[in-house]
PDB file of C-alpha atoms in Angstrom:
ATOM      1  CA  MET A1087      28.788 312.135 175.005  1.00 75.00           C
ATOM      2  CA  SER A1088      25.119 311.578 175.313  1.00 86.00           C
ATOM      3  CA  LEU A1089      23.411 308.219 175.119  1.00 82.00           C
ATOM      4  CA  TRP A1090      21.911 309.080 171.734  1.00 83.00           C
ATOM      5  CA  GLN A1091      25.322 309.979 170.391  1.00 87.00           C
ATOM      6  CA  LYS A1092      26.711 306.633 171.540  1.00 84.00           C
ATOM      7  CA  VAL A1093      23.762 304.799 169.926  1.00 81.00           C
ATOM      8  CA  ARG A1094      24.310 306.672 166.622  1.00 84.00           C
ATOM      9  CA  ASP A1095      28.029 305.891 166.644  1.00 88.00           C
ATOM     10  CA  ASN A1096      27.396 302.219 167.334  1.00 86.00           C
ATOM     11  CA  LYS A1097      24.208 301.723 165.336  1.00 84.00           C
ATOM     12  CA  ARG A1098      25.377 298.444 163.748  1.00 85.00           C
ATOM     13  CA  PHE A1099      25.967 296.991 167.194  1.00 83.00           C
ATOM     14  CA  VAL A1100      22.614 298.265 168.434  1.00 81.00           C
ATOM     15  CA  ILE A1101      20.818 296.905 165.362  1.00 83.00           C
ATOM     16  CA  GLY A1102      22.545 293.548 165.953  1.00 84.00           C
ATOM     17  CA  LEU A1103      21.375 293.544 169.557  1.00 81.00           C
ATOM     18  CA  VAL A1104      17.781 294.046 168.405  1.00 82.00           C
ATOM     19  CA  VAL A1105      17.767 291.888 165.272  1.00 83.00           C
ATOM     20  CA  THR A1106      19.628 288.843 166.598  1.00 85.00           C
ATOM     21  CA  PRO A1107      17.071 287.823 169.264  1.00 86.00           C
ATOM     22  CA  VAL A1108      14.190 288.472 166.875  1.00 84.00           C
ATOM     23  CA  GLY A1109      15.903 286.410 164.186  1.00 85.00           C
ATOM     24  CA  LEU A1110      16.626 283.571 166.585  1.00 86.00           C
ATOM     25  CA  TYR A1111      13.052 283.569 167.851  1.00 88.00           C
ATOM     26  CA  THR A1112      11.688 283.615 164.295  1.00 89.00           C
ATOM     27  CA  GLY A1113      14.032 280.822 163.208  1.00 88.00           C
ATOM     28  CA  ILE A1114      13.027 278.663 166.156  1.00 89.00           C
ATOM     29  CA  ARG A1115       9.318 279.228 165.463  1.00 91.00           C
ATOM     30  CA  ILE A1116       9.775 278.351 161.780  1.00 92.00           C
ATOM     31  CA  LYS A1117      11.629 275.169 162.725  1.00 91.00           C
ATOM     32  CA  GLU A1118       8.878 274.190 165.195  1.00 92.00           C
ATOM     33  CA  TRP A1119       6.205 274.896 162.575  1.00 91.00           C
ATOM     34  CA  ARG A1120       7.985 272.701 160.005  1.00 92.00           C
ATOM     35  CA  THR A1121       8.398 269.908 162.546  1.00 92.00           C
ATOM     36  CA  GLU A1122       4.705 270.074 163.464  1.00 93.00           C
ATOM     37  CA  ARG A1123       3.804 269.963 159.785  1.00 92.00           C
ATOM     38  CA  LYS A1124       5.972 266.911 159.193  1.00 91.00           C
ATOM     39  CA  VAL A1125       4.459 265.133 162.201  1.00 91.00           C
ATOM     40  CA  THR A1126       0.945 265.985 161.022  1.00 91.00           C
ATOM     41  CA  ASN A1127       1.683 264.714 157.502  1.00 89.00           C
ATOM     42  CA  VAL A1128       3.119 261.454 158.839  1.00 88.00           C
ATOM     43  CA  GLN A1129       0.080 260.976 161.081  1.00 86.00           C
ATOM     44  CA  ARG A1130      -2.232 261.499 158.099  1.00 86.00           C
ATOM     45  CA  GLU A1131      -0.296 258.948 156.036  1.00 83.00           C
ATOM     46  CA  VAL A1132      -0.438 256.420 158.872  1.00 81.00           C
ATOM     47  CA  GLN A1133      -4.186 256.921 159.254  1.00 79.00           C
ATOM     48  CA  SER A1134      -4.762 256.569 155.517  1.00 73.00           C
ATOM     49  CA  VAL A1135      -2.820 253.284 155.498  1.00 72.00           C
ATOM     50  CA  GLN A1136      -4.550 251.925 158.596  1.00 72.00           C
ATOM     51  CA  GLN A1137      -8.045 252.872 157.512  1.00 70.00           C
ATOM     52  CA  PRO A1138      -8.661 252.205 153.839  1.00 65.00           C
ATOM     53  CA  ALA A1139     -10.873 254.756 152.227  1.00 62.00           C
ATOM     54  CA  PRO A1140     -14.484 253.646 151.901  1.00 67.00           C
ATOM     55  CA  LEU A1141     -15.362 252.605 148.403  1.00 64.00           C
ATOM     56  CA  SER A1142     -17.708 254.821 146.528  1.00 74.00           C
ATOM     57  CA  LYS A1143     -20.579 253.446 144.496  1.00 76.00           C
ATOM     58  CA  SER A1144     -18.591 253.735 141.279  1.00 77.00           C
ATOM     59  CA  ASP A1145     -15.719 251.761 142.830  1.00 79.00           C
ATOM     60  CA  ASP A1146     -18.193 249.099 144.019  1.00 82.00           C
ATOM     61  CA  ILE A1147     -19.670 248.898 140.535  1.00 87.00           C
ATOM     62  CA  ARG A1148     -16.210 248.671 138.959  1.00 87.00           C
ATOM     63  CA  ALA A1149     -15.195 245.895 141.361  1.00 87.00           C
ATOM     64  CA  GLU A1150     -18.402 243.994 140.609  1.00 89.00           C
ATOM     65  CA  LEU A1151     -17.869 244.474 136.875  1.00 90.00           C
ATOM     66  CA  ASP A1152     -14.313 243.134 137.173  1.00 91.00           C
ATOM     67  CA  ASN A1153     -15.625 240.113 139.093  1.00 91.00           C
ATOM     68  CA  LEU A1154     -18.255 239.484 136.414  1.00 92.00           C
ATOM     69  CA  ARG A1155     -15.627 239.743 133.665  1.00 93.00           C
ATOM     70  CA  GLN A1156     -13.411 237.235 135.470  1.00 93.00           C
ATOM     71  CA  ALA A1157     -16.359 234.877 135.958  1.00 92.00           C
ATOM     72  CA  ARG A1158     -17.254 235.217 132.258  1.00 92.00           C
ATOM     73  CA  ALA A1159     -13.678 234.428 131.237  1.00 92.00           C
ATOM     74  CA  ALA A1160     -13.699 231.362 133.513  1.00 92.00           C
ATOM     75  CA  LEU A1161     -16.994 230.197 131.975  1.00 92.00           C
ATOM     76  CA  ILE A1162     -15.620 230.648 128.458  1.00 91.00           C
ATOM     77  CA  ARG A1163     -12.546 228.582 129.362  1.00 91.00           C
ATOM     78  CA  GLN A1164     -14.757 225.917 130.909  1.00 93.00           C
ATOM     79  CA  GLU A1165     -16.991 225.895 127.823  1.00 92.00           C
ATOM     80  CA  SER A1166     -13.936 225.473 125.615  1.00 91.00           C
ATOM     81  CA  LEU A1167     -12.729 222.537 127.712  1.00 90.00           C
ATOM     82  CA  LEU A1168     -16.184 220.947 127.627  1.00 92.00           C
ATOM     83  CA  THR A1169     -16.345 221.360 123.850  1.00 92.00           C
ATOM     84  CA  MET A1170     -12.987 219.634 123.475  1.00 92.00           C
ATOM     85  CA  GLU A1171     -14.155 216.821 125.768  1.00 92.00           C
ATOM     86  CA  GLN A1172     -17.394 216.478 123.799  1.00 93.00           C
ATOM     87  CA  ASP A1173     -15.439 216.266 120.538  1.00 92.00           C
ATOM     88  CA  ALA A1174     -13.250 213.535 122.036  1.00 92.00           C
ATOM     89  CA  ILE A1175     -16.361 211.590 123.158  1.00 93.00           C
ATOM     90  CA  TRP A1176     -17.923 211.895 119.698  1.00 93.00           C
ATOM     91  CA  ALA A1177     -14.708 210.673 118.065  1.00 93.00           C
ATOM     92  CA  LYS A1178     -14.615 207.698 120.454  1.00 92.00           C
ATOM     93  CA  GLN A1179     -18.290 207.009 119.769  1.00 93.00           C
ATOM     94  CA  LYS A1180     -17.623 206.997 116.001  1.00 93.00           C
ATOM     95  CA  ARG A1181     -14.738 204.552 116.489  1.00 92.00           C
ATOM     96  CA  LEU A1182     -16.913 202.283 118.599  1.00 92.00           C
ATOM     97  CA  ASP A1183     -19.714 202.464 116.016  1.00 91.00           C
ATOM     98  CA  ALA A1184     -17.202 201.582 113.284  1.00 92.00           C
ATOM     99  CA  GLN A1185     -15.942 198.633 115.343  1.00 91.00           C
ATOM    100  CA  ASP A1186     -19.506 197.452 115.986  1.00 90.00           C
ATOM    101  CA  ALA A1187     -20.298 197.729 112.288  1.00 90.00           C
ATOM    102  CA  LYS A1188     -17.140 195.743 111.468  1.00 88.00           C
ATOM    103  CA  ARG A1189     -18.020 193.010 114.006  1.00 87.00           C
ATOM    104  CA  SER A1190     -21.563 192.722 112.757  1.00 87.00           C
ATOM    105  CA  ALA A1191     -20.307 192.492 109.155  1.00 87.00           C
ATOM    106  CA  GLU A1192     -17.920 189.693 110.128  1.00 83.00           C
ATOM    107  CA  LYS A1193     -20.703 187.629 111.703  1.00 71.00           C
TER     108      LYS A1193
END
């Protein structure tokens, strides 16, 4: 029997001898590629957490607008409190004026 005859009779075995190492090599390379990708993705996430992205002009403007809105709300609350305090002072002033008028009428 010639070598070619033996190869033809055992072609599944021969194909296995050729395919198995190629498959193992390919599988190992794919696994290494996936691992490298995962490591790269984790490194990117770590860098993005450590270094916050610089704010763009629109973000700066939005932040300033939010600050101005908060300041405006604080001023409105303060104005409301001052108005209530002013009303209380006016009521006290009216009471004192009424008491003064009563005292002067009694004299």
